[in-house]
Amino acid sequence: MTLTDATDKRVSGALRSDGAAWVPAQPLAYHTTYHATVTVVDGKGTRSTVRTNFTTMPQPAGDPIVSTLDLQSGATYGVGMPLALRFDAPIPDDSKAEVEHRLSVTSDPPQTGVWHWYGDQQVIYRPKSYWQPGTRLAVSTKLGGMPVAGRYLDSDHTAAATIGRKMTFRTTDATKRMQVFQNDKLVKTFPVSLGAPETPSSAGNMVIMTRERSVLWVYSDDDQLEVSYAEQLTGDGEYIHAAPWSVADQGHDDVSHGCTNLSTDDAAWVYNNSLIGDPVTVNGTGKHLQSGNGWTVWDTSWDDYAKGSALRKGADRPPAEGQAPTGPKPPPMRMTK
């Protein structure tokens, strides 16, 4: 397959891994004529060549649907890192399969994974099991100019990232302890205080979504709280963070508003050694994690997760799960630092 523009400049590209289509490496220009030459060889060795010309669409008018890929090129992530693509407007059910068809994830070494829709504005990819440490990921979204519900998607995205060492965090409410495992070996144990009975912490399988050295939460002009060494776990604002005011309760009583409280030294260790994408499991609280409240991809079995793909055979309409939060966000307050 060769593709050239009107000046005979060649456009680079490659076949999809399944051989179903040839995809340019960069988006084609709007309202431009291209020349394509395709040569195929059949099982008997007979070669056939077809040449064709085509012109791309004019640049769409109006506001596009903006997409955001929550993956930074060059970054290193934990083994539980999901690949989240968010949209600022709903994607109707009859367009979801076409959106998925234009998404590509390549892992080295190869690992099985699938996309899953959370409501109409977020689709997230995860592997069947945690990523292997050292995995190199390449993500591509070929969405620019795709018509959706009378509008158009904004642009393509590409990102390349690396999976780091395996580190997981396990907190048990019955013992009021957080255990840290590196390569499945216990390396640290910290006393914690979880959510008080009236504001319990979410129990379930989560992922570190953000990491902040210092965060100022503003409830009102007269009610503010600054916390240090904070890692976000849920979309509605449950964090692991330093809480020097609750050190006497850590290991004994639950007194927080849902967060995982640590001493300043212990929280600093977690901050300095964690990565976005590290798995965090909380057990034994009075509230289970709500699906879609953050990156909850590991709180679902693989079989159920795969059913959320619009491309899955027989799944014309993915199961409705309610509108999920559209990505990491602070608690119901204004984050100013």
mmCIF file of C-alpha atoms in Angstrom:
data_model
loop_
_atom_site.group_PDB
_atom_site.id
_atom_site.type_symbol
_atom_site.label_atom_id
_atom_site.label_comp_id
_atom_site.label_asym_id
_atom_site.label_seq_id
_atom_site.Cartn_x
_atom_site.Cartn_y
_atom_site.Cartn_z
ATOM 1 C CA MET A 1 0.000 0.000 0.000
ATOM 2 C CA THR A 2 1.371 3.414 -0.951
ATOM 3 C CA LEU A 3 -0.367 6.725 -0.438
ATOM 4 C CA THR A 4 0.774 10.064 -1.886
ATOM 5 C CA ASP A 5 -0.631 13.573 -1.839
ATOM 6 C CA ALA A 6 -1.087 15.931 -4.798
ATOM 7 C CA THR A 7 2.658 16.778 -4.766
ATOM 8 C CA ASP A 8 3.596 13.063 -4.842
ATOM 9 C CA LYS A 9 4.843 13.220 -1.259
ATOM 10 C CA ARG A 10 4.474 9.791 0.274
ATOM 11 C CA VAL A 11 2.321 9.358 3.388
ATOM 12 C CA SER A 12 3.737 6.870 5.897
ATOM 13 C CA GLY A 13 1.512 4.256 7.473
ATOM 14 C CA ALA A 14 1.086 0.561 8.219
ATOM 15 C CA LEU A 15 -1.425 -2.269 8.235
ATOM 16 C CA ARG A 16 -3.384 -2.861 11.416
ATOM 17 C CA SER A 17 -2.218 -5.886 13.372
ATOM 18 C CA ASP A 18 -5.336 -7.792 12.231
ATOM 19 C CA GLY A 19 -4.667 -6.924 8.577
ATOM 20 C CA ALA A 20 -8.117 -5.392 8.188
ATOM 21 C CA ALA A 21 -7.038 -1.881 7.212
ATOM 22 C CA TRP A 22 -4.072 0.322 6.335
ATOM 23 C CA VAL A 23 -3.742 3.288 8.707
ATOM 24 C CA PRO A 24 -1.706 6.455 8.080
ATOM 25 C CA ALA A 25 0.853 7.340 10.746
ATOM 26 C CA GLN A 26 -0.506 10.895 10.972
ATOM 27 C CA PRO A 27 -3.977 12.316 10.297
ATOM 28 C CA LEU A 28 -4.615 13.188 6.669
ATOM 29 C CA ALA A 29 -5.165 16.844 5.840
ATOM 30 C CA TYR A 30 -8.704 18.140 5.401
ATOM 31 C CA HIS A 31 -10.001 18.822 1.848
ATOM 32 C CA THR A 32 -6.957 17.270 0.158
ATOM 33 C CA THR A 33 -6.711 14.836 -2.769
ATOM 34 C CA TYR A 34 -4.646 11.654 -2.289
ATOM 35 C CA HIS A 35 -3.552 8.856 -4.605
ATOM 36 C CA ALA A 36 -3.561 5.269 -3.315
ATOM 37 C CA THR A 37 -1.912 2.221 -4.883
ATOM 38 C CA VAL A 38 -2.744 -1.186 -3.420
ATOM 39 C CA THR A 39 -1.040 -4.419 -4.462
ATOM 40 C CA VAL A 40 -2.193 -7.829 -3.221
ATOM 41 C CA VAL A 41 -0.870 -11.335 -3.802
ATOM 42 C CA ASP A 42 -3.244 -14.294 -3.625
ATOM 43 C CA GLY A 43 -2.481 -17.840 -2.494
ATOM 44 C CA LYS A 44 -1.270 -18.798 -5.976
ATOM 45 C CA GLY A 45 1.214 -15.930 -6.134
ATOM 46 C CA THR A 46 -0.824 -13.849 -8.568
ATOM 47 C CA ARG A 47 -0.311 -10.117 -8.066
ATOM 48 C CA SER A 48 -3.089 -7.575 -8.551
ATOM 49 C CA THR A 49 -2.744 -3.788 -8.324
ATOM 50 C CA VAL A 50 -5.519 -1.229 -7.930
ATOM 51 C CA ARG A 51 -5.064 2.541 -8.072
ATOM 52 C CA THR A 52 -7.586 5.063 -6.837
ATOM 53 C CA ASN A 53 -7.866 8.746 -5.969
ATOM 54 C CA PHE A 54 -9.917 10.263 -3.184
ATOM 55 C CA THR A 55 -10.446 13.625 -1.519
ATOM 56 C CA THR A 56 -10.801 14.065 2.232
ATOM 57 C CA MET A 57 -13.682 15.931 3.844
ATOM 58 C CA PRO A 58 -13.655 19.701 4.407
ATOM 59 C CA GLN A 59 -12.791 20.777 7.922
ATOM 60 C CA PRO A 60 -16.023 20.514 9.956
ATOM 61 C CA ALA A 61 -17.725 23.660 11.191
ATOM 62 C CA GLY A 62 -18.978 24.020 14.742
ATOM 63 C CA ASP A 63 -17.607 22.804 18.043
ATOM 64 C CA PRO A 64 -16.055 19.327 17.937
ATOM 65 C CA ILE A 65 -16.476 16.646 20.573
ATOM 66 C CA VAL A 66 -13.228 16.864 22.527
ATOM 67 C CA SER A 67 -11.488 13.646 23.553
ATOM 68 C CA THR A 68 -8.792 13.308 26.231
ATOM 69 C CA LEU A 69 -6.408 10.384 26.653
ATOM 70 C CA ASP A 70 -5.287 9.987 30.275
ATOM 71 C CA LEU A 71 -1.791 8.780 29.433
ATOM 72 C CA GLN A 72 1.354 10.903 29.243
ATOM 73 C CA SER A 73 4.033 9.985 26.718
ATOM 74 C CA GLY A 74 7.347 9.097 28.318
ATOM 75 C CA ALA A 75 5.829 8.465 31.757
ATOM 76 C CA THR A 76 6.180 5.330 33.862
ATOM 77 C CA TYR A 77 3.066 3.825 35.460
ATOM 78 C CA GLY A 78 2.090 1.058 37.855
ATOM 79 C CA VAL A 79 1.018 -2.432 36.775
ATOM 80 C CA GLY A 80 -2.672 -1.625 37.232
ATOM 81 C CA MET A 81 -2.662 1.416 34.927
ATOM 82 C CA PRO A 82 -5.859 1.616 32.845
ATOM 83 C CA LEU A 83 -5.942 3.467 29.535
ATOM 84 C CA ALA A 84 -8.821 5.938 29.836
ATOM 85 C CA LEU A 85 -10.293 7.934 26.971
ATOM 86 C CA ARG A 86 -12.801 10.646 27.918
ATOM 87 C CA PHE A 87 -15.241 12.693 25.823
ATOM 88 C CA ASP A 88 -16.808 16.046 26.669
ATOM 89 C CA ALA A 89 -20.144 15.005 25.114
ATOM 90 C CA PRO A 90 -22.060 11.705 25.068
ATOM 91 C CA ILE A 91 -21.234 9.089 22.449
ATOM 92 C CA PRO A 92 -24.488 7.379 21.345
ATOM 93 C CA ASP A 93 -24.670 3.591 21.505
ATOM 94 C CA ASP A 94 -24.756 3.237 17.714
ATOM 95 C CA SER A 95 -21.368 5.023 17.420
ATOM 96 C CA LYS A 96 -19.464 3.235 20.199
ATOM 97 C CA ALA A 97 -18.346 0.255 18.120
ATOM 98 C CA GLU A 98 -16.944 2.557 15.435
ATOM 99 C CA VAL A 99 -15.104 4.574 18.084
ATOM 100 C CA GLU A 100 -13.566 1.374 19.491
ATOM 101 C CA HIS A 101 -12.608 0.225 15.998
ATOM 102 C CA ARG A 102 -10.439 3.348 15.702
ATOM 103 C CA LEU A 103 -8.591 2.727 18.984
ATOM 104 C CA SER A 104 -5.338 0.790 19.085
ATOM 105 C CA VAL A 105 -3.245 -0.503 21.996
ATOM 106 C CA THR A 106 0.072 -2.258 21.416
ATOM 107 C CA SER A 107 1.962 -3.844 24.313
ATOM 108 C CA ASP A 108 5.477 -5.262 24.308
ATOM 109 C CA PRO A 109 5.435 -8.058 25.386
ATOM 110 C CA PRO A 110 1.970 -8.769 23.961
ATOM 111 C CA GLN A 111 -0.865 -9.037 26.509
ATOM 112 C CA THR A 112 -4.604 -9.556 26.065
ATOM 113 C CA GLY A 113 -6.849 -6.594 26.865
ATOM 114 C CA VAL A 114 -10.206 -5.016 26.023
ATOM 115 C CA TRP A 115 -12.078 -1.696 26.087
ATOM 116 C CA HIS A 116 -15.085 -1.193 28.374
ATOM 117 C CA TRP A 117 -17.593 1.666 28.246
ATOM 118 C CA TYR A 118 -18.507 3.468 31.472
ATOM 119 C CA GLY A 119 -21.655 5.333 30.509
ATOM 120 C CA ASP A 120 -21.495 7.415 27.329
ATOM 121 C CA GLN A 121 -18.459 9.629 27.945
ATOM 122 C CA GLN A 122 -15.646 7.290 28.956
ATOM 123 C CA VAL A 123 -14.133 4.094 27.560
ATOM 124 C CA ILE A 124 -11.269 2.387 29.396
ATOM 125 C CA TYR A 125 -8.839 -0.338 28.333
ATOM 126 C CA ARG A 126 -7.293 -2.853 30.749
ATOM 127 C CA PRO A 127 -5.344 -6.089 30.300
ATOM 128 C CA LYS A 128 -6.739 -9.410 31.464
ATOM 129 C CA SER A 129 -4.231 -9.431 34.346
ATOM 130 C CA TYR A 130 -1.956 -6.701 35.661
ATOM 131 C CA TRP A 131 0.568 -5.426 33.118
ATOM 132 C CA GLN A 132 3.892 -7.221 33.217
ATOM 133 C CA PRO A 133 6.628 -5.019 34.752
ATOM 134 C CA GLY A 134 8.688 -3.375 32.025
ATOM 135 C CA THR A 135 5.882 -3.486 29.442
ATOM 136 C CA ARG A 136 6.112 -0.828 26.735
ATOM 137 C CA LEU A 137 2.726 0.583 25.717
ATOM 138 C CA ALA A 138 1.741 2.454 22.557
ATOM 139 C CA VAL A 139 -1.783 3.885 22.323
ATOM 140 C CA SER A 140 -3.335 5.460 19.244
ATOM 141 C CA THR A 141 -6.787 6.945 18.720
ATOM 142 C CA LYS A 142 -7.725 7.604 15.094
ATOM 143 C CA LEU A 143 -10.807 9.691 15.805
ATOM 144 C CA GLY A 144 -10.224 13.069 14.134
ATOM 145 C CA GLY A 145 -13.132 13.967 11.842
ATOM 146 C CA MET A 146 -15.318 10.979 12.775
ATOM 147 C CA PRO A 147 -18.989 12.040 12.577
ATOM 148 C CA VAL A 148 -20.949 11.460 15.784
ATOM 149 C CA ALA A 149 -24.538 12.573 16.363
ATOM 150 C CA GLY A 150 -24.343 15.550 13.996
ATOM 151 C CA ARG A 151 -20.919 16.628 15.293
ATOM 152 C CA TYR A 152 -17.343 15.499 14.725
ATOM 153 C CA LEU A 153 -14.632 14.161 17.001
ATOM 154 C CA ASP A 154 -11.763 16.553 17.458
ATOM 155 C CA SER A 155 -8.428 14.876 16.794
ATOM 156 C CA ASP A 156 -6.196 11.824 16.952
ATOM 157 C CA HIS A 157 -4.065 11.057 20.010
ATOM 158 C CA THR A 158 -0.907 9.007 20.421
ATOM 159 C CA ALA A 159 1.060 8.178 23.565
ATOM 160 C CA ALA A 160 3.890 5.815 24.484
ATOM 161 C CA ALA A 161 4.576 4.878 28.100
ATOM 162 C CA THR A 162 6.274 2.241 30.242
ATOM 163 C CA ILE A 163 5.065 0.023 33.076
ATOM 164 C CA GLY A 164 7.424 0.074 36.049
ATOM 165 C CA ARG A 165 8.054 -2.339 38.912
ATOM 166 C CA LYS A 166 5.137 -4.201 40.507
ATOM 167 C CA MET A 167 3.971 -2.536 43.719
ATOM 168 C CA THR A 168 0.561 -3.116 45.307
ATOM 169 C CA PHE A 169 -1.098 -1.714 48.429
ATOM 170 C CA ARG A 170 -3.536 -3.681 50.606
ATOM 171 C CA THR A 171 -5.451 -2.054 53.474
ATOM 172 C CA THR A 172 -7.572 -4.083 55.907
ATOM 173 C CA ASP A 173 -10.060 -2.282 58.107
ATOM 174 C CA ALA A 174 -10.158 -5.058 60.733
ATOM 175 C CA THR A 175 -6.451 -4.625 61.497
ATOM 176 C CA LYS A 176 -6.225 -0.897 60.636
ATOM 177 C CA ARG A 177 -3.071 -1.694 58.667
ATOM 178 C CA MET A 178 -1.800 -0.987 55.173
ATOM 179 C CA GLN A 179 0.561 -3.575 53.707
ATOM 180 C CA VAL A 180 2.855 -2.746 50.793
ATOM 181 C CA PHE A 181 4.030 -5.512 48.464
ATOM 182 C CA GLN A 182 6.820 -5.206 45.909
ATOM 183 C CA ASN A 183 6.984 -8.060 43.404
ATOM 184 C CA ASP A 184 4.452 -9.818 45.694
ATOM 185 C CA LYS A 185 6.823 -9.614 48.687
ATOM 186 C CA LEU A 186 5.733 -7.691 51.800
ATOM 187 C CA VAL A 187 8.075 -4.716 52.259
ATOM 188 C CA LYS A 188 6.173 -2.299 54.545
ATOM 189 C CA THR A 189 3.277 -2.258 57.019
ATOM 190 C CA PHE A 190 1.722 1.028 58.186
ATOM 191 C CA PRO A 191 -1.013 1.755 60.760
ATOM 192 C CA VAL A 192 -3.945 3.656 59.238
ATOM 193 C CA SER A 193 -7.246 5.256 60.119
ATOM 194 C CA LEU A 194 -10.045 4.816 57.585
ATOM 195 C CA GLY A 195 -13.480 6.409 57.266
ATOM 196 C CA ALA A 196 -15.579 6.785 60.395
ATOM 197 C CA PRO A 197 -18.810 4.731 60.548
ATOM 198 C CA GLU A 198 -20.890 7.639 59.221
ATOM 199 C CA THR A 199 -18.393 8.298 56.356
ATOM 200 C CA PRO A 200 -16.889 4.882 55.527
ATOM 201 C CA SER A 201 -14.064 4.346 53.079
ATOM 202 C CA SER A 202 -14.848 2.453 49.876
ATOM 203 C CA ALA A 203 -13.850 -1.211 49.908
ATOM 204 C CA GLY A 204 -12.717 -2.677 46.622
ATOM 205 C CA ASN A 205 -9.949 -2.764 44.042
ATOM 206 C CA MET A 206 -8.751 0.704 43.079
ATOM 207 C CA VAL A 207 -5.806 2.357 41.325
ATOM 208 C CA ILE A 208 -3.784 5.432 42.249
ATOM 209 C CA MET A 209 -5.174 8.123 39.913
ATOM 210 C CA THR A 210 -3.148 11.208 40.875
ATOM 211 C CA ARG A 211 -0.251 12.083 43.187
ATOM 212 C CA GLU A 212 0.095 15.490 44.850
ATOM 213 C CA ARG A 213 2.874 16.673 47.177
ATOM 214 C CA SER A 214 0.512 19.246 48.658
ATOM 215 C CA VAL A 215 -3.214 19.839 48.144
ATOM 216 C CA LEU A 216 -5.391 22.619 49.543
ATOM 217 C CA TRP A 217 -9.057 21.656 49.818
ATOM 218 C CA VAL A 218 -11.342 24.669 50.125
ATOM 219 C CA TYR A 219 -14.791 23.981 51.551
ATOM 220 C CA SER A 220 -15.554 27.676 52.036
ATOM 221 C CA ASP A 221 -13.634 30.892 52.614
ATOM 222 C CA ASP A 222 -13.375 30.050 56.320
ATOM 223 C CA ASP A 223 -12.985 26.268 56.049
ATOM 224 C CA GLN A 224 -9.845 24.986 54.347
ATOM 225 C CA LEU A 225 -7.632 21.942 54.780
ATOM 226 C CA GLU A 226 -4.137 21.440 53.411
ATOM 227 C CA VAL A 227 -2.858 17.877 53.200
ATOM 228 C CA SER A 228 0.498 16.489 52.161
ATOM 229 C CA TYR A 229 1.594 13.416 50.244
ATOM 230 C CA ALA A 230 -1.816 12.711 48.700
ATOM 231 C CA GLU A 231 -2.765 9.924 46.266
ATOM 232 C CA GLN A 232 -6.284 9.956 44.806
ATOM 233 C CA LEU A 233 -8.206 6.662 44.747
ATOM 234 C CA THR A 234 -11.790 7.529 43.715
ATOM 235 C CA GLY A 235 -13.514 10.030 41.489
ATOM 236 C CA ASP A 236 -15.446 11.547 44.401
ATOM 237 C CA GLY A 237 -12.325 12.258 46.420
ATOM 238 C CA GLU A 238 -11.041 9.440 48.623
ATOM 239 C CA TYR A 239 -7.291 9.770 49.090
ATOM 240 C CA ILE A 240 -4.339 8.268 50.869
ATOM 241 C CA HIS A 241 -2.664 11.208 52.636
ATOM 242 C CA ALA A 242 -0.741 12.426 55.650
ATOM 243 C CA ALA A 243 -2.985 13.136 58.638
ATOM 244 C CA PRO A 244 -0.786 14.107 61.624
ATOM 245 C CA TRP A 245 -3.925 15.056 63.581
ATOM 246 C CA SER A 246 -5.086 11.409 63.651
ATOM 247 C CA VAL A 247 -1.812 9.647 64.506
ATOM 248 C CA ALA A 248 -3.171 8.552 67.911
ATOM 249 C CA ASP A 249 -6.111 6.867 66.149
ATOM 250 C CA GLN A 250 -4.098 5.214 63.385
ATOM 251 C CA GLY A 251 -4.010 1.487 63.918
ATOM 252 C CA HIS A 252 -6.922 1.684 66.395
ATOM 253 C CA ASP A 253 -9.961 3.717 65.259
ATOM 254 C CA ASP A 254 -11.563 4.970 62.055
ATOM 255 C CA VAL A 255 -12.005 8.747 62.214
ATOM 256 C CA SER A 256 -11.590 10.084 58.653
ATOM 257 C CA HIS A 257 -14.172 11.308 56.142
ATOM 258 C CA GLY A 258 -13.391 8.338 53.875
ATOM 259 C CA CYS A 259 -9.696 8.840 53.211
ATOM 260 C CA THR A 260 -6.840 6.607 54.337
ATOM 261 C CA ASN A 261 -4.950 8.512 57.050
ATOM 262 C CA LEU A 262 -1.219 7.929 57.603
ATOM 263 C CA SER A 263 1.438 9.614 59.695
ATOM 264 C CA THR A 264 3.486 12.202 57.824
ATOM 265 C CA ASP A 265 6.562 9.955 57.629
ATOM 266 C CA ASP A 266 4.545 6.966 56.425
ATOM 267 C CA ALA A 267 2.640 9.066 53.890
ATOM 268 C CA ALA A 268 5.931 10.491 52.595
ATOM 269 C CA TRP A 269 7.206 6.946 52.036
ATOM 270 C CA VAL A 270 4.088 6.032 50.070
ATOM 271 C CA TYR A 271 4.324 9.223 48.005
ATOM 272 C CA ASN A 272 8.022 8.775 47.233
ATOM 273 C CA ASN A 273 7.662 5.115 46.245
ATOM 274 C CA SER A 274 4.293 4.967 44.469
ATOM 275 C CA LEU A 275 3.300 5.467 40.847
ATOM 276 C CA ILE A 276 0.067 6.462 39.190
ATOM 277 C CA GLY A 277 -1.449 3.113 38.222
ATOM 278 C CA ASP A 278 -0.367 1.208 41.339
ATOM 279 C CA PRO A 279 -3.203 -1.099 42.508
ATOM 280 C CA VAL A 280 -4.763 -0.360 45.907
ATOM 281 C CA THR A 281 -7.152 -2.803 47.603
ATOM 282 C CA VAL A 282 -9.242 -1.876 50.659
ATOM 283 C CA ASN A 283 -11.039 -4.629 52.565
ATOM 284 C CA GLY A 284 -13.730 -4.813 55.220
ATOM 285 C CA THR A 285 -15.379 -1.380 55.358
ATOM 286 C CA GLY A 286 -19.116 -0.749 55.407
ATOM 287 C CA LYS A 287 -19.306 0.520 51.816
ATOM 288 C CA HIS A 288 -18.318 -1.110 48.527
ATOM 289 C CA LEU A 289 -16.679 0.823 45.713
ATOM 290 C CA GLN A 290 -19.176 2.119 43.135
ATOM 291 C CA SER A 291 -18.446 1.071 39.548
ATOM 292 C CA GLY A 292 -17.094 4.018 37.584
ATOM 293 C CA ASN A 293 -16.186 6.033 40.700
ATOM 294 C CA GLY A 294 -12.660 6.568 39.432
ATOM 295 C CA TRP A 295 -10.632 3.862 37.713
ATOM 296 C CA THR A 296 -12.539 0.837 38.996
ATOM 297 C CA VAL A 297 -11.460 -1.515 36.194
ATOM 298 C CA TRP A 298 -9.952 -4.105 38.577
ATOM 299 C CA ASP A 299 -13.113 -4.343 40.685
ATOM 300 C CA THR A 300 -14.818 -6.287 37.865
ATOM 301 C CA SER A 301 -14.149 -9.848 36.709
ATOM 302 C CA TRP A 302 -12.506 -10.243 33.311
ATOM 303 C CA ASP A 303 -15.607 -11.850 31.768
ATOM 304 C CA ASP A 304 -17.877 -9.045 32.952
ATOM 305 C CA TYR A 305 -15.369 -6.410 31.920
ATOM 306 C CA ALA A 306 -15.176 -7.772 28.378
ATOM 307 C CA LYS A 307 -18.971 -7.539 28.075
ATOM 308 C CA GLY A 308 -18.633 -3.760 28.261
ATOM 309 C CA SER A 309 -16.951 -3.628 24.853
ATOM 310 C CA ALA A 310 -19.154 -2.434 21.992
ATOM 311 C CA LEU A 311 -17.095 -4.565 19.602
ATOM 312 C CA ARG A 312 -17.645 -7.776 21.547
ATOM 313 C CA LYS A 313 -19.575 -10.291 19.436
ATOM 314 C CA GLY A 314 -23.303 -9.869 19.917
ATOM 315 C CA ALA A 315 -22.936 -6.727 22.049
ATOM 316 C CA ASP A 316 -24.615 -4.065 19.945
ATOM 317 C CA ARG A 317 -25.400 -2.116 23.103
ATOM 318 C CA PRO A 318 -22.990 -2.316 26.048
ATOM 319 C CA PRO A 319 -24.617 -2.777 29.461
ATOM 320 C CA ALA A 320 -25.758 0.511 30.961
ATOM 321 C CA GLU A 321 -23.840 1.300 34.133
ATOM 322 C CA GLY A 322 -24.890 4.886 34.665
ATOM 323 C CA GLN A 323 -22.827 7.909 33.783
ATOM 324 C CA ALA A 324 -19.366 7.445 35.226
ATOM 325 C CA PRO A 325 -17.186 10.271 36.501
ATOM 326 C CA THR A 326 -15.128 11.523 33.559
ATOM 327 C CA GLY A 327 -11.738 11.102 35.184
ATOM 328 C CA PRO A 328 -9.755 12.107 38.233
ATOM 329 C CA LYS A 329 -11.326 14.968 40.145
ATOM 330 C CA PRO A 330 -11.056 16.384 43.662
ATOM 331 C CA PRO A 331 -13.590 15.881 46.453
ATOM 332 C CA PRO A 332 -16.764 18.025 46.359
ATOM 333 C CA MET A 333 -14.757 21.145 46.948
ATOM 334 C CA ARG A 334 -12.328 23.325 45.017
ATOM 335 C CA MET A 335 -8.740 22.178 44.641
ATOM 336 C CA THR A 336 -6.567 25.281 44.571
ATOM 337 C CA LYS A 337 -3.065 23.964 45.103
#
